[in-house]
Amino acid sequence: MLALLQGASFYGLWLASLVFIPLPVILIVAVFRGSSARFRWWVFQYLGVSAIGFTAALCGAVSSLLLDNALAGQLSLLLFVLFYGFALYAAHRIHVTPLEIITPKIAGPQRLVQISDVHIGSRPASYLEKVVALVDAQQPDMLLITGDLIDENVSPEALEPLAGLSYPVFYCSGNHERYIDYQKALDILADHGVTVLSDAATIKDDIHILGVEDRQHVMQAQEALDALCASNQSSASGFRVLLYHQPDLWSSAIHHGIDLMLSGHTHKGQIWPFGYLVRTRYAHVAGHFRTALNHLFVSQGTGTWGPTLRFGTRCEMTVIELKPERQ
């Protein structure tokens, strides 16, 4: 971008920049090995800004085929400012995504709200207040949290917005809860009235809710779901909702006749072009997927991890309207 702004050829600087490609990898390793929250915050902001800068510089490089280099550089700089401003805005705006499912397995309508990947720790505790206020506005019958609610060891006060809600809250763990004091996090949630479903099931009205604890390997999660379904065979005729953080349990959910599986984890890549990397790992990256009888919804995440930026993705909460099938 600097080369373009100076009206010079950028190819030499581009080749020189290859020397710095290992830097992000080194910084990410340092983040996971270090204990300084401030250091992590600065590294993540650097990585986010760098990703957006790459996109802007790429646009400038392409435009230099039609424009002179100085003008292409000015365009690149303008795009960087616009992209960064939009990414910052998108990271703070929560989009409400509706999903309607008609089923003969319930007697009356139910409204479920899903939040996922809020990442309190990466995000301040005040962000959870904002999320819960938006959940309240939906007037749900229940709130379902599909993991990565927190990614740092937080105080009980940080999760206080979840206490005393007029509707039940059900939670399954995500991978980031495994990286902190896991049991302490679960105890805080339980103390605030949240029902923690760690390989457990419960019933609310005529909806059977199953929660599988996040696993490092999908085979472990499959075994946990097998055992959970075997011990809750009586719920097979009701409407069953599975909470599991990662969407790679979908085939097993279909096998067990799960009506609705809710997941998150992927963030849809959060910042373009990382979504293409996510697609190499997960077949279902974001959105609503279904068979004739089964539904999967993968949330893009209600918050952000690392840089407080979103580019090409959005923060979302899902409002699921379950409606009985007319006889």
Short mmCIF file of C-alpha atoms in Angstrom, two decimals:
data_model
loop_
_atom_site.label_atom_id
_atom_site.label_comp_id
_atom_site.label_asym_id
_atom_site.label_seq_id
_atom_site.Cartn_x
_atom_site.Cartn_y
_atom_site.Cartn_z
CA MET A 1 0.00 0.00 0.00
CA LEU A 2 2.87 2.37 0.87
CA ALA A 3 4.57 1.62 -2.43
CA LEU A 4 1.40 2.38 -4.35
CA LEU A 5 0.91 5.67 -2.49
CA GLN A 6 4.44 6.68 -3.52
CA GLY A 7 3.67 5.77 -7.12
CA ALA A 8 6.31 3.04 -7.05
CA SER A 9 6.14 -0.60 -8.03
CA PHE A 10 4.91 -2.69 -5.15
CA TYR A 11 6.26 -6.05 -6.33
CA GLY A 12 9.65 -5.66 -4.64
CA LEU A 13 8.10 -4.69 -1.30
CA TRP A 14 5.57 -7.48 -1.65
CA LEU A 15 8.35 -10.03 -2.03
CA ALA A 16 10.21 -8.47 0.90
CA SER A 17 7.08 -8.77 3.04
CA LEU A 18 7.22 -12.55 2.68
CA VAL A 19 9.99 -12.43 5.28
CA PHE A 20 7.40 -11.29 7.84
CA ILE A 21 4.85 -14.03 7.13
CA PRO A 22 6.06 -16.17 10.09
CA LEU A 23 5.42 -13.22 12.45
CA PRO A 24 1.66 -13.85 12.92
CA VAL A 25 2.35 -17.52 13.68
CA ILE A 26 4.99 -16.58 16.25
CA LEU A 27 2.63 -14.07 17.86
CA ILE A 28 -0.25 -16.57 18.05
CA VAL A 29 2.02 -19.13 19.74
CA ALA A 30 3.13 -16.44 22.18
CA VAL A 31 -0.50 -15.58 22.94
CA PHE A 32 -1.39 -19.13 23.92
CA ARG A 33 1.76 -19.60 25.96
CA GLY A 34 1.64 -16.24 27.69
CA SER A 35 -0.54 -15.09 30.57
CA SER A 36 -0.82 -11.35 29.90
CA ALA A 37 -4.36 -10.38 28.86
CA ARG A 38 -3.13 -6.98 27.65
CA PHE A 39 -0.49 -8.62 25.43
CA ARG A 40 -3.12 -10.93 23.94
CA TRP A 41 -5.42 -7.98 23.27
CA TRP A 42 -2.75 -6.06 21.36
CA VAL A 43 -1.71 -9.12 19.34
CA PHE A 44 -5.28 -9.84 18.34
CA GLN A 45 -5.90 -6.25 17.29
CA TYR A 46 -2.73 -6.39 15.18
CA LEU A 47 -3.85 -9.59 13.48
CA GLY A 48 -7.31 -8.19 12.77
CA VAL A 49 -6.01 -4.92 11.35
CA SER A 50 -3.46 -6.83 9.28
CA ALA A 51 -6.16 -9.03 7.75
CA ILE A 52 -8.25 -6.01 6.78
CA GLY A 53 -5.13 -4.23 5.51
CA PHE A 54 -4.34 -7.24 3.33
CA THR A 55 -7.77 -7.06 1.72
CA ALA A 56 -7.45 -3.32 1.09
CA ALA A 57 -3.93 -3.72 -0.33
CA LEU A 58 -5.13 -6.55 -2.56
CA CYS A 59 -7.87 -4.30 -3.93
CA GLY A 60 -5.24 -1.64 -4.55
CA ALA A 61 -2.99 -4.09 -6.37
CA VAL A 62 -5.84 -5.15 -8.64
CA SER A 63 -6.90 -1.56 -9.31
CA SER A 64 -3.31 -0.69 -10.28
CA LEU A 65 -3.92 -2.70 -13.45
CA LEU A 66 -6.31 0.07 -14.54
CA LEU A 67 -5.10 3.10 -12.57
CA ASP A 68 -1.70 4.64 -12.01
CA ASN A 69 0.00 3.42 -8.85
CA ALA A 70 -0.46 6.60 -6.80
CA LEU A 71 -4.21 6.68 -7.46
CA ALA A 72 -4.48 2.95 -6.75
CA GLY A 73 -2.66 3.53 -3.45
CA GLN A 74 -5.09 6.29 -2.47
CA LEU A 75 -7.99 4.00 -3.29
CA SER A 76 -6.40 1.24 -1.22
CA LEU A 77 -5.97 3.55 1.77
CA LEU A 78 -9.57 4.76 1.49
CA LEU A 79 -10.83 1.18 1.34
CA PHE A 80 -8.77 0.28 4.41
CA VAL A 81 -10.39 3.08 6.42
CA LEU A 82 -13.87 2.11 5.19
CA PHE A 83 -13.30 -1.62 5.73
CA TYR A 84 -11.94 -1.07 9.24
CA GLY A 85 -14.82 1.22 10.22
CA PHE A 86 -17.37 -1.26 8.90
CA ALA A 87 -15.63 -4.19 10.65
CA LEU A 88 -15.67 -2.31 13.95
CA TYR A 89 -19.34 -1.45 13.53
CA ALA A 90 -20.27 -5.04 12.59
CA ALA A 91 -18.53 -6.37 15.71
CA HIS A 92 -20.81 -4.28 17.95
CA ARG A 93 -24.13 -4.76 16.15
CA ILE A 94 -26.07 -7.92 16.92
CA HIS A 95 -28.26 -9.18 14.09
CA VAL A 96 -31.44 -11.08 15.04
CA THR A 97 -31.80 -14.11 12.77
CA PRO A 98 -35.28 -15.69 12.61
CA LEU A 99 -35.85 -19.41 12.11
CA GLU A 100 -39.28 -21.04 11.92
CA ILE A 101 -39.81 -24.77 12.39
CA ILE A 102 -43.21 -26.45 12.16
CA THR A 103 -43.46 -29.78 13.96
CA PRO A 104 -46.21 -32.13 15.13
CA LYS A 105 -44.20 -32.90 18.29
CA ILE A 106 -45.28 -29.86 20.31
CA ALA A 107 -48.70 -28.87 21.60
CA GLY A 108 -48.24 -25.11 21.42
CA PRO A 109 -45.86 -22.50 20.03
CA GLN A 110 -42.47 -22.03 21.69
CA ARG A 111 -39.90 -19.30 21.16
CA LEU A 112 -36.28 -20.30 21.66
CA VAL A 113 -33.37 -17.87 21.55
CA GLN A 114 -29.84 -19.11 20.83
CA ILE A 115 -26.68 -17.18 21.61
CA SER A 116 -23.21 -18.56 21.02
CA ASP A 117 -19.57 -17.48 21.21
CA VAL A 118 -20.17 -14.33 23.24
CA HIS A 119 -16.56 -14.55 24.48
CA ILE A 120 -16.72 -12.51 27.67
CA GLY A 121 -13.07 -11.92 28.39
CA SER A 122 -12.26 -10.98 24.83
CA ARG A 123 -15.35 -8.78 25.18
CA PRO A 124 -16.08 -6.71 28.31
CA ALA A 125 -18.73 -7.77 30.82
CA SER A 126 -20.89 -4.86 29.62
CA TYR A 127 -21.30 -6.67 26.30
CA LEU A 128 -23.15 -9.50 28.05
CA GLU A 129 -25.55 -6.91 29.49
CA LYS A 130 -26.26 -5.74 25.94
CA VAL A 131 -26.78 -9.32 24.74
CA VAL A 132 -29.17 -10.21 27.57
CA ALA A 133 -31.14 -6.99 27.04
CA LEU A 134 -31.64 -7.98 23.39
CA VAL A 135 -32.63 -11.51 24.42
CA ASP A 136 -35.21 -10.05 26.84
CA ALA A 137 -36.67 -8.00 24.00
CA GLN A 138 -37.47 -11.24 22.12
CA GLN A 139 -39.65 -12.47 25.02
CA PRO A 140 -38.35 -16.04 24.76
CA ASP A 141 -39.64 -19.16 26.44
CA MET A 142 -36.03 -20.23 26.96
CA LEU A 143 -32.46 -19.17 26.23
CA LEU A 144 -29.98 -21.67 24.80
CA ILE A 145 -26.23 -20.96 24.99
CA THR A 146 -24.06 -23.10 22.74
CA GLY A 147 -20.62 -22.59 24.26
CA ASP A 148 -17.73 -20.12 24.38
CA LEU A 149 -19.70 -17.82 26.63
CA ILE A 150 -16.40 -16.87 28.29
CA ASP A 151 -12.76 -17.22 27.30
CA GLU A 152 -11.03 -15.82 30.40
CA ASN A 153 -11.35 -16.55 34.11
CA VAL A 154 -14.02 -13.99 34.94
CA SER A 155 -15.61 -12.93 38.22
CA PRO A 156 -19.15 -13.96 39.17
CA GLU A 157 -20.18 -10.33 38.71
CA ALA A 158 -19.26 -10.50 35.02
CA LEU A 159 -22.00 -13.10 34.45
CA GLU A 160 -24.54 -11.40 36.72
CA PRO A 161 -26.84 -10.44 33.77
CA LEU A 162 -27.78 -14.13 33.45
CA ALA A 163 -29.12 -14.27 37.01
CA GLY A 164 -32.78 -13.87 37.85
CA LEU A 165 -34.15 -14.08 34.31
CA SER A 166 -37.85 -14.85 33.93
CA TYR A 167 -37.15 -17.74 31.54
CA PRO A 168 -34.87 -20.78 31.91
CA VAL A 169 -31.34 -20.72 30.53
CA PHE A 170 -29.63 -23.87 29.24
CA TYR A 171 -25.92 -24.05 28.45
CA CYS A 172 -23.38 -26.42 26.92
CA SER A 173 -19.64 -25.79 27.02
CA GLY A 174 -17.40 -24.65 24.19
CA ASN A 175 -13.73 -25.21 23.51
CA HIS A 176 -12.69 -21.93 25.17
CA GLU A 177 -14.20 -22.96 28.49
CA ARG A 178 -11.80 -25.91 28.40
CA TYR A 179 -8.83 -23.52 28.28
CA ILE A 180 -9.67 -21.83 31.60
CA ASP A 181 -10.76 -22.99 35.08
CA TYR A 182 -13.57 -25.10 33.64
CA GLN A 183 -15.24 -26.23 36.85
CA LYS A 184 -15.16 -22.74 38.33
CA ALA A 185 -16.88 -21.38 35.22
CA LEU A 186 -19.61 -24.03 35.43
CA ASP A 187 -20.10 -23.36 39.16
CA ILE A 188 -20.55 -19.63 38.51
CA LEU A 189 -23.13 -20.33 35.82
CA ALA A 190 -25.01 -22.76 38.06
CA ASP A 191 -24.99 -20.21 40.90
CA HIS A 192 -26.63 -17.73 38.52
CA GLY A 193 -29.46 -20.16 37.76
CA VAL A 194 -28.15 -21.46 34.43
CA THR A 195 -28.80 -25.15 33.77
CA VAL A 196 -25.46 -26.61 32.68
CA LEU A 197 -25.90 -29.58 30.35
CA SER A 198 -22.59 -31.44 30.34
CA ASP A 199 -23.56 -34.72 28.68
CA ALA A 200 -26.96 -34.34 30.28
CA ALA A 201 -30.59 -33.87 29.29
CA THR A 202 -33.62 -32.10 30.67
CA ILE A 203 -37.23 -31.39 29.73
CA LYS A 204 -38.93 -28.00 29.45
CA ASP A 205 -42.65 -28.31 28.66
CA ASP A 206 -42.73 -30.71 25.68
CA ILE A 207 -39.18 -29.94 24.50
CA HIS A 208 -36.34 -32.32 25.38
CA ILE A 209 -33.00 -30.54 25.55
CA LEU A 210 -29.75 -32.48 25.33
CA GLY A 211 -26.35 -30.93 25.89
CA VAL A 212 -23.02 -32.52 24.99
CA GLU A 213 -19.83 -31.13 26.49
CA ASP A 214 -17.34 -29.89 23.91
CA ARG A 215 -14.69 -32.42 22.93
CA GLN A 216 -11.37 -32.05 21.17
CA HIS A 217 -12.15 -34.97 18.84
CA VAL A 218 -15.52 -35.59 17.20
CA MET A 219 -15.35 -39.33 17.92
CA GLN A 220 -15.40 -38.55 21.64
CA ALA A 221 -18.44 -36.33 21.15
CA GLN A 222 -20.18 -39.06 19.15
CA GLU A 223 -19.63 -41.55 21.96
CA ALA A 224 -21.01 -39.06 24.47
CA LEU A 225 -24.11 -38.45 22.33
CA ASP A 226 -24.62 -42.20 21.88
CA ALA A 227 -24.56 -42.72 25.64
CA LEU A 228 -26.82 -39.72 26.29
CA CYS A 229 -29.44 -40.86 23.79
CA ALA A 230 -29.29 -44.43 25.11
CA SER A 231 -30.03 -43.21 28.63
CA ASN A 232 -32.87 -40.96 27.46
CA GLN A 233 -34.75 -43.25 25.11
CA SER A 234 -38.08 -42.17 26.59
CA SER A 235 -37.57 -38.70 25.05
CA ALA A 236 -37.27 -40.04 21.49
CA SER A 237 -40.93 -39.30 20.71
CA GLY A 238 -40.73 -35.65 21.80
CA PHE A 239 -39.16 -32.67 20.08
CA ARG A 240 -35.45 -32.95 20.81
CA VAL A 241 -32.98 -30.10 20.72
CA LEU A 242 -29.26 -30.88 20.86
CA LEU A 243 -26.79 -28.27 22.07
CA TYR A 244 -23.24 -28.94 20.91
CA HIS A 245 -20.66 -26.26 20.31
CA GLN A 246 -19.10 -27.56 17.08
CA PRO A 247 -21.22 -28.42 14.03
CA ASP A 248 -19.32 -31.62 13.21
CA LEU A 249 -21.77 -33.76 15.24
CA TRP A 250 -24.54 -33.25 12.69
CA SER A 251 -24.40 -36.71 11.10
CA SER A 252 -24.67 -38.35 14.53
CA ALA A 253 -27.57 -36.06 15.42
CA ILE A 254 -29.41 -37.22 12.29
CA HIS A 255 -28.68 -40.84 13.19
CA HIS A 256 -30.30 -40.34 16.60
CA GLY A 257 -33.30 -38.52 15.18
CA ILE A 258 -32.49 -35.16 16.76
CA ASP A 259 -35.05 -32.64 15.53
CA LEU A 260 -32.91 -29.53 15.96
CA MET A 261 -29.18 -29.21 16.58
CA LEU A 262 -27.74 -25.84 17.58
CA SER A 263 -24.04 -25.05 17.25
CA GLY A 264 -21.59 -22.19 16.84
CA HIS A 265 -17.79 -22.18 17.03
CA THR A 266 -16.96 -21.30 13.42
CA HIS A 267 -17.71 -17.54 13.56
CA LYS A 268 -18.01 -18.02 9.77
CA GLY A 269 -14.33 -17.09 9.79
CA GLN A 270 -15.14 -13.73 11.49
CA ILE A 271 -12.82 -11.75 9.17
CA TRP A 272 -12.63 -12.39 5.44
CA PRO A 273 -10.90 -14.41 3.99
CA PHE A 274 -10.55 -16.74 7.01
CA GLY A 275 -13.93 -18.29 6.25
CA TYR A 276 -12.30 -20.23 3.41
CA LEU A 277 -9.95 -21.84 5.94
CA VAL A 278 -12.88 -22.72 8.20
CA ARG A 279 -14.60 -24.48 5.29
CA THR A 280 -11.66 -26.87 5.01
CA ARG A 281 -12.47 -28.08 8.54
CA TYR A 282 -16.28 -27.93 8.72
CA ALA A 283 -18.86 -28.89 6.11
CA HIS A 284 -21.50 -26.69 7.76
CA VAL A 285 -19.98 -23.29 8.50
CA ALA A 286 -22.96 -21.05 9.18
CA GLY A 287 -26.72 -20.89 8.73
CA HIS A 288 -29.65 -23.29 8.50
CA PHE A 289 -29.26 -26.82 7.15
CA ARG A 290 -31.92 -29.51 7.06
CA THR A 291 -33.01 -32.92 5.97
CA ALA A 292 -36.64 -33.97 5.68
CA LEU A 293 -36.90 -34.38 9.45
CA ASN A 294 -33.84 -32.76 11.01
CA HIS A 295 -32.59 -29.21 11.35
CA LEU A 296 -29.15 -27.77 12.09
CA PHE A 297 -28.43 -24.12 12.78
CA VAL A 298 -24.82 -22.94 13.03
CA SER A 299 -24.54 -19.49 14.54
CA GLN A 300 -21.92 -17.03 13.31
CA GLY A 301 -21.50 -16.12 16.96
CA THR A 302 -23.03 -13.41 19.12
CA GLY A 303 -19.65 -11.91 19.99
CA THR A 304 -16.11 -12.00 18.65
CA TRP A 305 -12.91 -13.75 19.61
CA GLY A 306 -9.58 -11.99 19.39
CA PRO A 307 -9.91 -8.70 17.48
CA THR A 308 -13.17 -6.85 18.05
CA LEU A 309 -13.78 -6.82 14.31
CA ARG A 310 -16.04 -8.57 11.82
CA PHE A 311 -15.62 -8.31 8.09
CA GLY A 312 -17.87 -10.28 5.78
CA THR A 313 -19.66 -11.81 8.79
CA ARG A 314 -21.96 -10.58 11.54
CA CYS A 315 -22.74 -11.04 15.22
CA GLU A 316 -26.06 -12.78 15.56
CA MET A 317 -28.57 -14.30 17.91
CA THR A 318 -31.11 -16.79 16.60
CA VAL A 319 -34.81 -16.54 17.39
CA ILE A 320 -36.38 -19.93 16.74
CA GLU A 321 -40.15 -20.09 16.44
CA LEU A 322 -41.40 -23.63 17.04
CA LYS A 323 -44.96 -23.99 15.84
CA PRO A 324 -47.25 -27.01 16.11
CA GLU A 325 -48.33 -28.64 12.90
CA ARG A 326 -52.05 -28.23 12.27
CA GLN A 327 -53.89 -31.50 12.31
#
